[in-house]
């Protein structure tokens, strides 16, 4: 039986394969080394090789040395290629958000991958800690790890001590929530900006996260029943929320100008986030409280749940309204409930 000609891999550049007379598949890698084009037989499918593994081997073969990878590959080259591929897989809105996140790594742009040190990364983390909460910084670290892993696979360029990049300690249990008086003060401060006021009202009426609220469209709202379909991007699910009369009346002001697929809030995430954060800082954070007591946008979700608990709403209903998958996340509000068991204990032996 005549062997087939080599075929190019549709997914992995520089990888070729051909079917052998015995039905097995053999993989080859074309790569440049010392300025010369080379092709090397990598192995067969029966021996555990695949296009992906052959591509990874190709990256190793292209390295200039056994440790640092391609010395001349710059971080910016990797970022550009990384974004090029991400653009094919992400929606436009998510892609723009990704671009914004990657600006946090600007200090690395002109460095070669192999010259990036733990000290460089620590410096970035320290700068991020001045403006972001620990959990958000850890998300940035995870993205940086993705990029560096991509660099190794795509360019054969490797950061030394890559596994030493560690997350920072994160405590998401914020204790601060707004009082009713503070809520009135906040609404008064944003009353002249429609989008800001609508966001604050929706956050306090639904308890939804920032991204969820910004993705609410006209078609998601049932004004008659004061119900709203919410998308939870964190849990990749949809759930039902409710809007009070104040929020409904605000929505009605723009209702006639909206098509079904139009977002009810026009500002983009970064603009609205900046505006609301500035107001919260001016009103509540002048004394520079620690992270647990600092009022941030997410505090509005915490305020929504806390006041439900204070009114005696059951933990199960609060869990449903917050779309918590695990009730242990909701239990943090149980101590605020007016009857958390104290009355039963006081009368137990009466």
Coordinates of C-alpha atoms in Angstrom, one line a residue:
X1 CA 0.0 0.0 0.0
X2 CA 1.4 3.4 -1.0
X3 CA 2.0 5.8 1.8
X4 CA 0.1 9.2 1.7
X5 CA 1.8 12.5 1.2
X6 CA 2.5 14.7 4.2
X7 CA -0.4 17.0 5.1
X8 CA -0.3 20.4 6.9
X9 CA -2.0 20.6 10.3
X10 CA -5.0 22.9 10.1
X11 CA -4.6 24.0 13.7
X12 CA -0.8 23.9 14.5
X13 CA 1.6 25.9 12.4
X14 CA 4.7 24.0 11.3
X15 CA 3.2 20.6 12.0
X16 CA 2.8 18.0 9.2
X17 CA 1.5 14.5 9.3
X18 CA 1.0 11.5 7.0
X19 CA -0.8 8.2 7.2
X20 CA 1.5 5.2 7.1
X21 CA 0.9 1.9 5.3
X22 CA -0.1 0.2 8.6
X23 CA -2.8 2.8 9.3
X24 CA -0.7 4.6 11.9
X25 CA -0.1 8.4 11.7
X26 CA 3.4 9.9 11.8
X27 CA 4.0 13.6 12.9
X28 CA 6.7 15.9 11.7
X29 CA 7.8 19.4 12.8
X30 CA 9.2 22.1 10.6
X31 CA 11.1 24.8 12.6
X32 CA 13.9 27.3 12.3
X33 CA 17.1 26.7 14.3
X34 CA 20.3 28.7 14.0
X35 CA 18.8 30.5 11.0
X36 CA 18.2 27.2 9.1
X37 CA 14.8 25.6 8.2
X38 CA 14.6 22.1 9.5
X39 CA 12.1 19.2 9.6
X40 CA 12.2 16.4 12.1
X41 CA 10.2 13.3 12.6
X42 CA 8.5 13.6 16.0
X43 CA 6.7 10.3 16.5
X44 CA 3.6 8.2 15.7
X45 CA 0.1 8.2 17.0
X46 CA 0.5 4.7 18.3
X47 CA 3.3 5.9 20.5
X48 CA 1.1 8.6 22.1
X49 CA 1.9 11.5 19.8
X50 CA -0.7 14.0 18.6
X51 CA -0.6 17.3 16.6
X52 CA -0.7 19.2 19.9
X53 CA 2.1 17.3 21.4
X54 CA 4.2 17.6 18.2
X55 CA 3.6 21.3 18.3
X56 CA 4.8 21.5 21.9
X57 CA 7.9 19.5 20.9
X58 CA 8.4 22.0 18.0
X59 CA 8.4 24.8 20.5
X60 CA 11.1 23.1 22.6
X61 CA 13.2 22.4 19.5
X62 CA 13.1 26.1 18.5
X63 CA 14.5 27.3 21.8
X64 CA 17.8 29.1 21.7
X65 CA 18.9 27.5 25.0
X66 CA 17.6 24.8 27.3
X67 CA 16.1 27.1 29.9
X68 CA 15.1 30.6 28.8
X69 CA 13.4 29.9 25.5
X70 CA 13.7 32.3 22.5
X71 CA 15.7 35.1 23.9
X72 CA 14.4 37.7 21.5
X73 CA 10.7 37.1 21.9
X74 CA 9.2 40.2 23.6
X75 CA 6.3 40.3 25.9
X76 CA 4.4 42.6 23.6
X77 CA 4.8 40.1 20.7
X78 CA 3.2 37.5 22.9
X79 CA 0.4 39.8 24.0
X80 CA -0.4 40.8 20.4
X81 CA -0.6 37.2 19.3
X82 CA -2.6 36.3 22.4
X83 CA -5.1 39.0 21.6
X84 CA -5.3 38.0 18.0
X85 CA -6.5 34.5 19.0
X86 CA -8.7 35.8 21.8
X87 CA -10.5 38.1 19.3
X88 CA -11.7 35.0 17.4
X89 CA -13.2 33.4 20.6
X90 CA -14.6 36.3 22.6
X91 CA -17.6 38.7 22.0
X92 CA -16.6 42.2 21.2
X93 CA -17.5 43.5 24.7
X94 CA -15.5 40.8 26.4
X95 CA -12.5 41.3 24.1
X96 CA -12.4 45.1 24.8
X97 CA -12.5 44.2 28.5
X98 CA -9.6 41.8 28.0
X99 CA -7.6 44.6 26.3
X100 CA -8.2 46.8 29.2
X101 CA -7.0 44.2 31.7
X102 CA -3.8 43.6 29.7
X103 CA -2.8 47.2 30.0
X104 CA -2.0 46.4 33.7
X105 CA 1.0 44.5 32.4
X106 CA 2.4 47.5 30.4
X107 CA 5.6 47.5 32.4
X108 CA 6.6 44.2 30.8
X109 CA 5.9 45.2 27.2
X110 CA 9.5 45.9 26.1
X111 CA 11.1 43.0 28.1
X112 CA 11.9 39.7 26.5
X113 CA 10.1 36.8 27.9
X114 CA 13.2 35.1 29.2
X115 CA 14.3 38.3 31.0
X116 CA 11.1 38.6 33.0
X117 CA 11.9 38.1 36.7
X118 CA 9.9 37.4 39.8
X119 CA 10.8 40.9 40.9
X120 CA 9.2 42.3 37.8
X121 CA 6.0 40.5 38.5
X122 CA 6.0 41.4 42.2
X123 CA 6.3 45.1 41.2
X124 CA 3.2 44.8 39.1
X125 CA 1.3 43.1 41.9
X126 CA 2.3 45.9 44.3
X127 CA 1.1 48.5 41.9
X128 CA -2.2 46.7 41.4
X129 CA -2.7 46.4 45.1
X130 CA -3.0 50.2 45.3
X131 CA -6.2 50.2 43.2
X132 CA -7.6 46.7 43.1
X133 CA -9.0 44.3 45.7
X134 CA -7.1 41.0 46.3
X135 CA -9.5 38.8 44.5
X136 CA -9.3 41.0 41.4
X137 CA -5.5 41.0 41.6
X138 CA -5.6 37.2 41.7
X139 CA -7.7 37.2 38.5
X140 CA -5.0 39.3 36.9
X141 CA -2.3 36.9 38.1
X142 CA -4.3 34.0 36.5
X143 CA -4.5 35.9 33.2
X144 CA -0.7 36.6 33.3
X145 CA -0.1 32.9 33.9
X146 CA -2.2 32.1 30.8
X147 CA -0.2 34.5 28.8
X148 CA 3.2 33.1 29.9
X149 CA 2.0 29.5 29.3
X150 CA 0.8 30.6 25.8
X151 CA 4.2 32.2 25.3
X152 CA 5.9 28.8 26.0
X153 CA 3.6 26.9 23.7
X154 CA 3.4 29.4 20.8
X155 CA 6.9 30.9 20.8
X156 CA 8.9 28.4 22.8
X157 CA 9.7 31.3 25.1
X158 CA 9.7 30.5 28.8
X159 CA 9.9 32.5 32.0
X160 CA 12.2 31.0 34.6
X161 CA 10.6 30.0 37.9
X162 CA 7.2 30.3 36.2
X163 CA 5.6 28.2 38.9
X164 CA 6.7 30.6 41.6
X165 CA 4.1 33.2 40.6
X166 CA 1.7 32.9 43.6
X167 CA -1.7 34.4 44.3
X168 CA -2.0 36.8 47.2
X169 CA -4.1 36.3 50.3
X170 CA -7.8 37.2 49.6
X171 CA -10.6 37.8 52.0
X172 CA -13.8 38.7 50.1
X173 CA -16.0 38.9 53.2
X174 CA -16.7 42.6 53.3
X175 CA -18.5 43.7 56.4
X176 CA -19.6 47.2 55.3
X177 CA -23.1 47.8 54.0
X178 CA -25.0 51.1 53.7
X179 CA -27.6 52.3 56.2
X180 CA -30.9 53.6 54.9
X181 CA -29.7 57.1 55.5
X182 CA -26.5 56.5 53.5
X183 CA -28.6 55.0 50.7
X184 CA -30.6 58.2 50.5
X185 CA -27.4 60.2 50.5
X186 CA -26.0 58.2 47.7
X187 CA -29.2 58.5 45.6
X188 CA -29.2 62.3 46.2
X189 CA -25.5 62.5 45.0
X190 CA -26.2 60.7 41.6
X191 CA -29.7 62.1 40.9
X192 CA -28.5 64.4 38.1
X193 CA -27.0 61.5 36.1
X194 CA -29.7 59.1 34.7
X195 CA -27.4 56.1 34.1
X196 CA -25.7 56.4 37.5
X197 CA -29.1 56.8 39.3
X198 CA -30.6 53.9 37.5
X199 CA -27.6 51.7 38.2
X200 CA -27.8 52.5 41.9
X201 CA -31.5 51.7 42.1
X202 CA -31.2 48.5 40.2
X203 CA -28.2 47.4 42.3
X204 CA -30.2 48.0 45.5
X205 CA -33.4 46.4 44.0
X206 CA -31.9 43.3 42.5
X207 CA -28.6 42.8 44.3
X208 CA -27.1 42.0 40.9
X209 CA -23.4 42.4 40.1
X210 CA -22.1 45.3 38.0
X211 CA -21.7 43.3 34.8
X212 CA -25.1 41.7 35.2
X213 CA -26.8 45.1 35.5
X214 CA -25.0 46.5 32.5
X215 CA -26.2 43.6 30.4
X216 CA -29.9 44.1 31.2
X217 CA -31.8 44.7 27.9
X218 CA -35.4 46.0 27.4
X219 CA -36.6 42.5 26.5
X220 CA -35.4 41.2 29.9
X221 CA -37.8 43.4 31.8
X222 CA -41.5 42.6 32.7
X223 CA -42.7 46.0 34.0
X224 CA -46.2 44.7 34.7
X225 CA -45.0 42.1 37.1
X226 CA -41.9 44.1 38.3
X227 CA -39.8 41.1 37.3
X228 CA -36.4 41.0 35.5
X229 CA -34.3 38.3 33.9
X230 CA -30.7 38.5 35.1
X231 CA -27.7 36.8 33.6
X232 CA -25.1 35.7 36.2
X233 CA -21.7 35.8 34.4
X234 CA -19.9 34.3 37.4
X235 CA -22.1 31.2 37.5
X236 CA -22.9 31.1 33.7
X237 CA -26.7 31.0 34.5
X238 CA -29.9 33.0 34.4
X239 CA -32.1 33.9 37.3
X240 CA -35.1 36.0 38.2
X241 CA -34.9 39.3 40.1
X242 CA -37.4 42.0 40.9
X243 CA -37.6 45.8 40.6
X244 CA -39.3 48.2 42.9
X245 CA -41.5 51.1 41.8
X246 CA -38.7 53.6 42.0
X247 CA -36.6 51.6 39.5
X248 CA -39.6 50.9 37.3
X249 CA -40.4 54.6 37.1
X250 CA -36.8 55.4 36.1
X251 CA -36.9 52.7 33.4
X252 CA -40.1 54.1 32.0
X253 CA -38.5 57.5 31.3
X254 CA -36.3 55.8 28.6
X255 CA -38.7 52.9 27.7
X256 CA -40.1 54.4 24.5
X257 CA -36.7 55.1 23.1
X258 CA -35.4 51.6 23.5
X259 CA -35.5 48.6 21.1
X260 CA -35.9 45.1 22.6
X261 CA -32.2 44.4 22.3
X262 CA -31.0 47.7 23.7
X263 CA -29.2 47.9 27.0
X264 CA -31.2 50.0 29.5
X265 CA -27.9 51.6 30.8
X266 CA -25.9 53.3 28.0
X267 CA -22.6 53.9 29.8
X268 CA -19.9 51.3 29.4
X269 CA -18.4 49.4 32.3
X270 CA -15.3 51.5 32.8
X271 CA -17.1 54.8 32.6
X272 CA -19.9 53.9 35.0
X273 CA -17.4 52.1 37.3
X274 CA -15.2 55.2 37.5
X275 CA -18.2 57.5 38.1
X276 CA -19.8 55.4 40.8
X277 CA -16.5 54.6 42.6
X278 CA -15.7 58.3 42.7
X279 CA -19.0 59.1 44.4
X280 CA -18.6 56.3 46.9
X281 CA -15.1 57.3 47.8
X282 CA -16.2 60.9 48.3
X283 CA -19.1 60.0 50.5
X284 CA -17.9 57.1 52.5
X285 CA -14.2 56.4 52.1
X286 CA -12.5 59.7 53.1
X287 CA -11.0 58.1 56.3
X288 CA -9.4 55.4 54.1
X289 CA -10.9 52.4 55.7
X290 CA -9.4 48.9 55.3
X291 CA -10.7 46.6 52.6
X292 CA -13.4 45.0 54.8
X293 CA -15.0 48.4 55.6
X294 CA -14.4 50.2 52.4
X295 CA -17.5 51.0 50.4
X296 CA -17.2 49.8 46.8
X297 CA -19.7 49.0 44.0
X298 CA -20.0 45.4 45.2
X299 CA -21.1 46.9 48.6
X300 CA -24.5 47.6 47.0
X301 CA -25.1 43.9 46.5
X302 CA -24.0 43.4 50.1
X303 CA -26.4 46.2 51.2
X304 CA -29.3 44.5 49.3
X305 CA -28.8 41.2 51.1
X306 CA -28.1 42.7 54.5
X307 CA -31.3 44.7 54.6
X308 CA -33.3 41.6 53.5
X309 CA -31.8 39.7 56.4
X310 CA -32.6 42.6 58.8
X311 CA -36.2 42.4 57.7
X312 CA -36.3 38.7 58.5
X313 CA -36.3 37.3 55.0
X314 CA -35.2 33.7 55.1
X315 CA -31.7 32.7 54.1
X316 CA -33.1 30.4 51.4
X317 CA -34.9 33.3 49.7
X318 CA -31.8 35.5 50.0
X319 CA -29.8 32.7 48.4
X320 CA -32.2 32.6 45.5
X321 CA -32.3 36.3 45.0
X322 CA -28.5 36.5 45.0
X323 CA -28.2 33.3 42.8
X324 CA -25.7 31.8 45.2
X325 CA -25.0 28.2 44.3
X326 CA -23.9 27.3 47.8
X327 CA -25.9 28.4 50.8
X328 CA -22.8 28.8 52.8
X329 CA -22.1 32.0 50.9
X330 CA -25.4 33.3 52.0
X331 CA -25.0 32.3 55.6
X332 CA -22.7 35.3 56.2
X333 CA -26.0 37.4 56.5
X334 CA -27.7 35.1 59.1
X335 CA -26.3 37.1 62.1
X336 CA -28.3 40.1 60.9
X337 CA -31.6 38.4 61.1
X338 CA -33.8 39.6 63.9
X339 CA -34.7 36.1 65.1
X340 CA -31.6 34.0 64.6
X341 CA -32.5 31.6 67.4
X342 CA -32.0 33.8 70.5
X343 CA -35.7 33.8 71.5
X344 CA -35.8 30.0 71.3
X345 CA -32.7 29.7 73.5
X346 CA -34.0 32.3 76.1
X347 CA -37.3 30.4 76.4
X348 CA -35.8 26.9 76.2
X349 CA -36.1 26.0 79.9
X350 CA -38.8 28.4 80.9

